[in-house]
Amino acid sequence: MNKITEDDLKGLLWRDISIQKLENGETVLILVCETAEQSDKLMSVIKANSFALKIFIKKPSNNYLLSLEFYKSEYGIMYDTERTDIIYPPLKWLKDNQVANITTGIWHGTNSEGHHSYQFRRDVHPLGRVMLN
């Protein structure tokens, strides 16, 4: 595990999140990327480096802002979900430490009901420490 640099994190932004219950009953936070290459690279960084997930709830909107903060670096990745836990209730699972794993994925478009269709990596990683700020 080397110290993460700004260059290591370039292009590793995700564009959305999904929180899902898996077939085995565990819950996973999926960081949804633009491309499979970005998804693979982000997952490599997650697996190779210790991190904390910090949750910020912005006032007055109550939108959730997520930040992956790597322990051996002054750099991290921040994402504004633009959602509250009323609009997207699974965010409460994250806030209440009920999400055990993290992985990455990509969107495939929209299905016939208007919901996003996505594919996510099955090699999930323990989420570890989640902090509410």
CSV table of N, CA and C in Angstrom, one decimal:
chain,number,residue,atom,x,y,z
A,1,MET,N,0.8,-1.2,0.0
A,1,MET,CA,0.0,0.0,0.0
A,1,MET,C,0.9,1.2,0.0
A,2,ASN,N,0.9,2.0,-1.1
A,2,ASN,CA,1.6,3.2,-1.2
A,2,ASN,C,0.7,4.4,-0.9
A,3,LYS,N,1.4,5.5,-0.7
A,3,LYS,CA,0.6,6.7,-0.5
A,3,LYS,C,-0.1,7.1,-1.8
A,4,ILE,N,-1.4,7.4,-1.7
A,4,ILE,CA,-2.2,7.8,-2.9
A,4,ILE,C,-1.8,9.2,-3.2
A,5,THR,N,-1.7,9.4,-4.5
A,5,THR,CA,-1.4,10.8,-5.0
A,5,THR,C,-2.6,11.3,-5.8
A,6,GLU,N,-2.5,12.6,-6.1
A,6,GLU,CA,-3.6,13.2,-6.9
A,6,GLU,C,-3.7,12.5,-8.3
A,7,ASP,N,-2.6,12.1,-8.9
A,7,ASP,CA,-2.6,11.4,-10.2
A,7,ASP,C,-3.3,10.1,-10.1
A,8,ASP,N,-3.1,9.4,-9.0
A,8,ASP,CA,-3.8,8.1,-8.8
A,8,ASP,C,-5.3,8.2,-8.9
A,9,LEU,N,-5.8,9.4,-8.4
A,9,LEU,CA,-7.3,9.6,-8.3
A,9,LEU,C,-7.9,10.3,-9.5
A,10,LYS,N,-7.0,10.8,-10.4
A,10,LYS,CA,-7.6,11.5,-11.6
A,10,LYS,C,-8.5,10.5,-12.4
A,11,GLY,N,-9.6,11.0,-12.8
A,11,GLY,CA,-10.6,10.3,-13.6
A,11,GLY,C,-11.3,9.2,-12.8
A,12,LEU,N,-11.2,9.2,-11.5
A,12,LEU,CA,-11.9,8.1,-10.7
A,12,LEU,C,-13.2,8.6,-10.1
A,13,LEU,N,-13.8,9.6,-10.6
A,13,LEU,CA,-15.1,10.1,-10.1
A,13,LEU,C,-16.2,9.1,-10.5
A,14,TRP,N,-17.1,8.9,-9.7
A,14,TRP,CA,-18.3,8.1,-10.0
A,14,TRP,C,-19.4,9.0,-10.3
A,15,ARG,N,-20.4,8.6,-11.0
A,15,ARG,CA,-21.5,9.5,-11.4
A,15,ARG,C,-22.8,9.2,-10.7
A,16,ASP,N,-22.9,8.1,-9.9
A,16,ASP,CA,-24.1,7.9,-9.2
A,16,ASP,C,-23.8,6.8,-8.2
A,17,ILE,N,-24.7,6.5,-7.3
A,17,ILE,CA,-24.6,5.4,-6.3
A,17,ILE,C,-25.8,4.6,-6.4
A,18,SER,N,-25.7,3.4,-5.9
A,18,SER,CA,-26.8,2.5,-5.7
A,18,SER,C,-26.5,1.7,-4.4
A,19,ILE,N,-27.5,1.5,-3.6
A,19,ILE,CA,-27.3,0.7,-2.4
A,19,ILE,C,-28.3,-0.5,-2.5
A,20,GLN,N,-27.7,-1.7,-2.6
A,20,GLN,CA,-28.6,-2.9,-2.8
A,20,GLN,C,-28.3,-4.0,-1.8
A,21,LYS,N,-29.4,-4.8,-1.6
A,21,LYS,CA,-29.2,-6.0,-0.9
A,21,LYS,C,-28.9,-7.2,-1.8
A,22,LEU,N,-27.8,-7.9,-1.5
A,22,LEU,CA,-27.4,-9.0,-2.4
A,22,LEU,C,-28.2,-10.3,-2.1
A,23,GLU,N,-28.0,-11.3,-2.9
A,23,GLU,CA,-28.7,-12.5,-2.7
A,23,GLU,C,-28.4,-13.2,-1.4
A,24,ASN,N,-27.2,-12.9,-0.9
A,24,ASN,CA,-26.7,-13.5,0.4
A,24,ASN,C,-27.2,-12.8,1.6
A,25,GLY,N,-28.0,-11.7,1.4
A,25,GLY,CA,-28.5,-10.9,2.5
A,25,GLY,C,-27.6,-9.7,2.9
A,26,GLU,N,-26.4,-9.6,2.4
A,26,GLU,CA,-25.5,-8.5,2.7
A,26,GLU,C,-25.9,-7.3,1.9
A,27,THR,N,-25.6,-6.1,2.3
A,27,THR,CA,-25.9,-4.9,1.6
A,27,THR,C,-24.6,-4.3,1.1
A,28,VAL,N,-24.7,-3.7,-0.1
A,28,VAL,CA,-23.5,-3.2,-0.8
A,28,VAL,C,-23.8,-1.8,-1.3
A,29,LEU,N,-22.7,-0.9,-1.2
A,29,LEU,CA,-22.7,0.4,-1.8
A,29,LEU,C,-22.0,0.3,-3.1
A,30,ILE,N,-22.7,0.6,-4.2
A,30,ILE,CA,-22.2,0.5,-5.5
A,30,ILE,C,-21.9,1.9,-6.0
A,31,LEU,N,-20.6,2.2,-6.3
A,31,LEU,CA,-20.2,3.5,-6.9
A,31,LEU,C,-20.3,3.3,-8.4
A,32,VAL,N,-21.2,3.9,-9.1
A,32,VAL,CA,-21.5,3.7,-10.5
A,32,VAL,C,-20.6,4.7,-11.3
A,33,CYS,N,-19.8,4.1,-12.2
A,33,CYS,CA,-18.8,4.9,-13.0
A,33,CYS,C,-19.3,5.0,-14.4
A,34,GLU,N,-18.7,5.9,-15.2
A,34,GLU,CA,-19.0,6.1,-16.6
A,34,GLU,C,-18.6,4.9,-17.5
A,35,THR,N,-17.5,4.3,-17.2
A,35,THR,CA,-16.9,3.2,-18.1
A,35,THR,C,-16.5,2.1,-17.2
A,36,ALA,N,-16.3,0.9,-17.9
A,36,ALA,CA,-15.8,-0.3,-17.2
A,36,ALA,C,-14.4,-0.1,-16.8
A,37,GLU,N,-13.6,0.7,-17.6
A,37,GLU,CA,-12.2,1.0,-17.2
A,37,GLU,C,-12.1,1.8,-15.9
A,38,GLN,N,-13.0,2.8,-15.8
A,38,GLN,CA,-13.0,3.6,-14.6
A,38,GLN,C,-13.4,2.8,-13.4
A,39,SER,N,-14.4,1.9,-13.6
A,39,SER,CA,-14.9,1.1,-12.5
A,39,SER,C,-13.8,0.1,-12.0
A,40,ASP,N,-13.1,-0.5,-13.0
A,40,ASP,CA,-12.0,-1.4,-12.6
A,40,ASP,C,-10.9,-0.6,-11.9
A,41,LYS,N,-10.5,0.5,-12.3
A,41,LYS,CA,-9.5,1.3,-11.7
A,41,LYS,C,-9.9,1.8,-10.3
A,42,LEU,N,-11.1,2.2,-10.2
A,42,LEU,CA,-11.6,2.7,-8.8
A,42,LEU,C,-11.6,1.5,-7.9
A,43,MET,N,-12.0,0.3,-8.3
A,43,MET,CA,-12.1,-0.8,-7.4
A,43,MET,C,-10.6,-1.2,-7.0
A,44,SER,N,-9.7,-1.1,-7.9
A,44,SER,CA,-8.3,-1.4,-7.6
A,44,SER,C,-7.8,-0.5,-6.5
A,45,VAL,N,-8.1,0.8,-6.6
A,45,VAL,CA,-7.7,1.7,-5.6
A,45,VAL,C,-8.3,1.4,-4.3
A,46,ILE,N,-9.6,1.1,-4.3
A,46,ILE,CA,-10.3,0.8,-3.0
A,46,ILE,C,-9.7,-0.5,-2.4
A,47,LYS,N,-9.5,-1.5,-3.2
A,47,LYS,CA,-8.9,-2.8,-2.6
A,47,LYS,C,-7.5,-2.6,-2.1
A,48,ALA,N,-6.7,-1.7,-2.6
A,48,ALA,CA,-5.3,-1.6,-2.3
A,48,ALA,C,-5.0,-0.6,-1.2
A,49,ASN,N,-6.0,0.2,-0.7
A,49,ASN,CA,-5.8,1.3,0.2
A,49,ASN,C,-6.9,1.3,1.3
A,50,SER,N,-6.4,1.5,2.5
A,50,SER,CA,-7.3,1.7,3.6
A,50,SER,C,-8.0,3.1,3.5
A,51,PHE,N,-9.3,3.1,3.8
A,51,PHE,CA,-10.1,4.4,3.7
A,51,PHE,C,-11.2,4.4,4.7
A,52,ALA,N,-11.7,5.6,4.8
A,52,ALA,CA,-13.0,5.8,5.6
A,52,ALA,C,-14.0,6.4,4.7
A,53,LEU,N,-15.2,6.1,4.8
A,53,LEU,CA,-16.3,6.7,4.1
A,53,LEU,C,-16.9,7.7,5.0
A,54,LYS,N,-16.8,9.0,4.7
A,54,LYS,CA,-17.5,10.0,5.5
A,54,LYS,C,-18.8,10.5,4.8
A,55,ILE,N,-19.8,10.6,5.6
A,55,ILE,CA,-21.1,11.1,5.2
A,55,ILE,C,-21.3,12.5,5.7
A,56,PHE,N,-21.6,13.4,4.8
A,56,PHE,CA,-22.0,14.7,5.2
A,56,PHE,C,-23.5,14.9,4.8
A,57,ILE,N,-24.3,15.5,5.7
A,57,ILE,CA,-25.6,15.9,5.3
A,57,ILE,C,-25.7,17.4,5.2
A,58,LYS,N,-25.9,17.9,4.0
A,58,LYS,CA,-25.8,19.3,3.7
A,58,LYS,C,-27.1,20.0,4.2
A,59,LYS,N,-27.0,21.1,4.8
A,59,LYS,CA,-28.1,21.9,5.3
A,59,LYS,C,-28.3,23.1,4.3
A,60,PRO,N,-29.5,23.5,4.0
A,60,PRO,CA,-30.7,23.1,4.5
A,60,PRO,C,-31.4,21.9,3.7
A,61,SER,N,-30.7,21.5,2.6
A,61,SER,CA,-31.3,20.5,1.7
A,61,SER,C,-31.4,19.1,2.3
A,62,ASN,N,-30.6,18.8,3.2
A,62,ASN,CA,-30.4,17.4,3.7
A,62,ASN,C,-29.9,16.4,2.7
A,63,ASN,N,-29.3,16.9,1.6
A,63,ASN,CA,-28.7,16.0,0.6
A,63,ASN,C,-27.5,15.4,1.2
A,64,TYR,N,-27.2,14.1,0.8
A,64,TYR,CA,-26.1,13.4,1.3
A,64,TYR,C,-24.9,13.7,0.4
A,65,LEU,N,-23.7,13.9,1.0
A,65,LEU,CA,-22.5,14.1,0.3
A,65,LEU,C,-21.6,13.0,0.9
A,66,LEU,N,-21.0,12.2,0.0
A,66,LEU,CA,-20.1,11.0,0.4
A,66,LEU,C,-18.7,11.4,0.1
A,67,SER,N,-17.8,11.0,0.9
A,67,SER,CA,-16.3,11.3,0.7
A,67,SER,C,-15.5,10.0,1.1
A,68,LEU,N,-14.8,9.5,0.1
A,68,LEU,CA,-13.9,8.4,0.4
A,68,LEU,C,-12.6,9.1,0.7
A,69,GLU,N,-12.1,8.9,2.0
A,69,GLU,CA,-10.9,9.5,2.4
A,69,GLU,C,-9.9,8.4,2.8
A,70,PHE,N,-8.7,8.5,2.0
A,70,PHE,CA,-7.7,7.5,2.2
A,70,PHE,C,-6.8,7.8,3.3
A,71,TYR,N,-6.4,6.8,4.1
A,71,TYR,CA,-5.6,7.1,5.3
A,71,TYR,C,-4.2,7.6,5.0
A,72,LYS,N,-3.6,7.1,4.0
A,72,LYS,CA,-2.2,7.4,3.7
A,72,LYS,C,-2.1,8.5,2.6
A,73,SER,N,-3.0,9.4,2.7
A,73,SER,CA,-3.1,10.5,1.6
A,73,SER,C,-3.8,11.7,2.2
A,74,GLU,N,-3.5,12.8,1.6
A,74,GLU,CA,-4.3,14.0,1.9
A,74,GLU,C,-5.4,14.1,0.9
A,75,TYR,N,-5.5,13.2,-0.1
A,75,TYR,CA,-6.5,13.2,-1.1
A,75,TYR,C,-7.6,12.3,-0.9
A,76,GLY,N,-8.8,12.6,-1.5
A,76,GLY,CA,-9.9,11.7,-1.4
A,76,GLY,C,-10.8,12.0,-2.6
A,77,ILE,N,-12.0,11.3,-2.6
A,77,ILE,CA,-12.9,11.5,-3.6
A,77,ILE,C,-14.3,11.9,-3.0
A,78,MET,N,-14.9,13.0,-3.4
A,78,MET,CA,-16.1,13.4,-2.9
A,78,MET,C,-17.2,13.4,-3.9
A,79,TYR,N,-18.4,13.0,-3.5
A,79,TYR,CA,-19.5,12.9,-4.4
A,79,TYR,C,-20.8,13.4,-3.7
A,80,ASP,N,-21.5,14.3,-4.4
A,80,ASP,CA,-22.8,14.9,-3.9
A,80,ASP,C,-23.9,14.0,-4.5
A,81,THR,N,-24.6,13.3,-3.7
A,81,THR,CA,-25.7,12.4,-4.2
A,81,THR,C,-26.8,13.2,-4.8
A,82,GLU,N,-27.0,14.4,-4.3
A,82,GLU,CA,-28.1,15.2,-4.7
A,82,GLU,C,-29.5,14.6,-4.3
A,83,ARG,N,-29.4,13.7,-3.2
A,83,ARG,CA,-30.6,13.0,-2.7
A,83,ARG,C,-30.6,13.1,-1.2
A,84,THR,N,-31.8,13.0,-0.7
A,84,THR,CA,-32.0,12.9,0.8
A,84,THR,C,-32.4,11.5,1.1
A,85,ASP,N,-32.4,11.1,2.3
A,85,ASP,CA,-32.8,9.7,2.6
A,85,ASP,C,-34.4,9.6,2.5
A,86,ILE,N,-35.1,10.7,2.3
A,86,ILE,CA,-36.5,10.6,2.0
A,86,ILE,C,-36.7,10.2,0.5
A,87,ILE,N,-35.9,10.8,-0.3
A,87,ILE,CA,-36.0,10.5,-1.8
A,87,ILE,C,-35.4,9.2,-2.1
A,88,TYR,N,-34.3,8.8,-1.4
A,88,TYR,CA,-33.6,7.5,-1.6
A,88,TYR,C,-33.4,6.8,-0.2
A,89,PRO,N,-34.4,6.1,0.3
A,89,PRO,CA,-34.3,5.6,1.7
A,89,PRO,C,-33.1,4.7,2.0
A,90,PRO,N,-32.5,4.0,1.0
A,90,PRO,CA,-31.3,3.2,1.4
A,90,PRO,C,-30.2,4.0,1.9
A,91,LEU,N,-30.2,5.3,1.7
A,91,LEU,CA,-29.1,6.2,2.3
A,91,LEU,C,-29.2,6.0,3.8
A,92,LYS,N,-30.3,5.8,4.4
A,92,LYS,CA,-30.4,5.6,5.9
A,92,LYS,C,-29.6,4.3,6.3
A,93,TRP,N,-29.6,3.3,5.5
A,93,TRP,CA,-28.8,2.1,5.8
A,93,TRP,C,-27.3,2.5,5.9
A,94,LEU,N,-26.9,3.3,5.0
A,94,LEU,CA,-25.5,3.8,5.0
A,94,LEU,C,-25.2,4.6,6.3
A,95,LYS,N,-26.1,5.5,6.6
A,95,LYS,CA,-25.9,6.4,7.8
A,95,LYS,C,-26.0,5.5,9.1
A,96,ASP,N,-26.8,4.5,9.1
A,96,ASP,CA,-26.9,3.6,10.3
A,96,ASP,C,-25.9,2.4,10.3
A,97,ASN,N,-24.9,2.5,9.5
A,97,ASN,CA,-23.9,1.4,9.4
A,97,ASN,C,-24.4,0.1,9.1
A,98,GLN,N,-25.4,0.0,8.2
A,98,GLN,CA,-26.0,-1.3,7.8
A,98,GLN,C,-25.6,-1.7,6.5
A,99,VAL,N,-24.6,-1.1,5.9
A,99,VAL,CA,-24.0,-1.4,4.6
A,99,VAL,C,-22.6,-2.0,4.9
A,100,ALA,N,-22.4,-3.3,4.5
A,100,ALA,CA,-21.2,-4.0,4.9
A,100,ALA,C,-20.1,-3.9,3.8
A,101,ASN,N,-20.5,-3.7,2.6
A,101,ASN,CA,-19.6,-3.8,1.5
A,101,ASN,C,-19.6,-2.7,0.5
A,102,ILE,N,-18.6,-2.6,-0.3
A,102,ILE,CA,-18.5,-1.6,-1.4
A,102,ILE,C,-18.0,-2.2,-2.6
A,103,THR,N,-18.5,-1.7,-3.8
A,103,THR,CA,-18.0,-2.2,-5.1
A,103,THR,C,-18.3,-1.1,-6.1
A,104,THR,N,-17.9,-1.3,-7.3
A,104,THR,CA,-18.1,-0.4,-8.4
A,104,THR,C,-18.9,-1.0,-9.5
A,105,GLY,N,-19.4,-0.2,-10.4
A,105,GLY,CA,-20.2,-0.7,-11.5
A,105,GLY,C,-20.4,0.3,-12.6
A,106,ILE,N,-21.2,0.0,-13.6
A,106,ILE,CA,-21.5,0.9,-14.7
A,106,ILE,C,-23.0,0.9,-15.0
A,107,TRP,N,-23.5,2.0,-15.5
A,107,TRP,CA,-24.9,2.0,-16.0
A,107,TRP,C,-25.0,1.4,-17.4
A,108,HIS,N,-26.1,0.8,-17.6
A,108,HIS,CA,-26.4,0.2,-19.0
A,108,HIS,C,-27.5,1.0,-19.7
A,109,GLY,N,-28.1,1.9,-19.0
A,109,GLY,CA,-29.2,2.7,-19.6
A,109,GLY,C,-30.4,2.6,-18.7
A,110,THR,N,-31.6,2.8,-19.3
A,110,THR,CA,-32.8,2.8,-18.5
A,110,THR,C,-33.7,1.6,-19.0
A,111,ASN,N,-34.3,0.9,-18.1
A,111,ASN,CA,-35.2,-0.2,-18.4
A,111,ASN,C,-36.6,0.3,-18.8
A,112,SER,N,-37.5,-0.7,-19.1
A,112,SER,CA,-38.8,-0.3,-19.6
A,112,SER,C,-39.7,0.4,-18.6
A,113,GLU,N,-39.4,0.3,-17.2
A,113,GLU,CA,-40.1,1.0,-16.2
A,113,GLU,C,-39.5,2.3,-15.9
A,114,GLY,N,-38.4,2.7,-16.6
A,114,GLY,CA,-37.8,4.0,-16.4
A,114,GLY,C,-36.7,4.0,-15.3
A,115,HIS,N,-36.4,2.8,-14.8
A,115,HIS,CA,-35.4,2.7,-13.8
A,115,HIS,C,-34.0,2.4,-14.5
A,116,HIS,N,-33.0,2.9,-13.8
A,116,HIS,CA,-31.6,2.7,-14.3
A,116,HIS,C,-31.3,1.2,-14.3
A,117,SER,N,-30.6,0.7,-15.3
A,117,SER,CA,-30.1,-0.6,-15.4
A,117,SER,C,-28.6,-0.5,-15.3
A,118,TYR,N,-28.0,-1.4,-14.4
A,118,TYR,CA,-26.6,-1.3,-14.3
A,118,TYR,C,-26.0,-2.7,-14.0
A,119,GLN,N,-24.7,-2.7,-14.2
A,119,GLN,CA,-24.0,-4.0,-13.9
A,119,GLN,C,-22.9,-3.6,-12.9
A,120,PHE,N,-22.8,-4.4,-11.8
A,120,PHE,CA,-21.8,-4.1,-10.8
A,120,PHE,C,-20.9,-5.3,-10.6
A,121,ARG,N,-19.7,-5.0,-10.1
A,121,ARG,CA,-18.7,-6.0,-9.9
A,121,ARG,C,-19.1,-6.9,-8.7
A,122,ARG,N,-19.0,-8.2,-8.8
A,122,ARG,CA,-19.3,-9.1,-7.8
A,122,ARG,C,-18.2,-9.3,-6.7
A,123,ASP,N,-17.0,-8.8,-7.0
A,123,ASP,CA,-15.9,-8.9,-6.1
A,123,ASP,C,-16.0,-7.7,-5.1
A,124,VAL,N,-16.9,-7.8,-4.2
A,124,VAL,CA,-17.2,-6.7,-3.2
A,124,VAL,C,-16.0,-6.7,-2.2
A,125,HIS,N,-15.9,-5.5,-1.6
A,125,HIS,CA,-14.8,-5.3,-0.6
A,125,HIS,C,-15.5,-4.8,0.7
A,126,PRO,N,-15.0,-5.2,1.8
A,126,PRO,CA,-15.6,-4.7,3.1
A,126,PRO,C,-15.6,-3.2,3.1
A,127,LEU,N,-16.7,-2.6,3.5
A,127,LEU,CA,-16.8,-1.1,3.5
A,127,LEU,C,-15.9,-0.5,4.6
A,128,GLY,N,-15.8,-1.2,5.8
A,128,GLY,CA,-15.0,-0.7,6.8
A,128,GLY,C,-15.7,0.5,7.6
A,129,ARG,N,-14.9,1.5,7.9
A,129,ARG,CA,-15.3,2.6,8.7
A,129,ARG,C,-16.2,3.6,8.0
A,130,VAL,N,-17.4,3.8,8.5
A,130,VAL,CA,-18.3,4.8,8.0
A,130,VAL,C,-18.5,5.9,9.1
A,131,MET,N,-18.3,7.1,8.8
A,131,MET,CA,-18.4,8.2,9.8
A,131,MET,C,-19.4,9.2,9.3
A,132,LEU,N,-20.3,9.6,10.2
A,132,LEU,CA,-21.3,10.7,9.9
A,132,LEU,C,-20.7,12.0,10.5
A,133,ASN,N,-20.6,13.0,9.6
A,133,ASN,CA,-20.0,14.3,10.0
A,133,ASN,C,-21.1,15.3,10.1
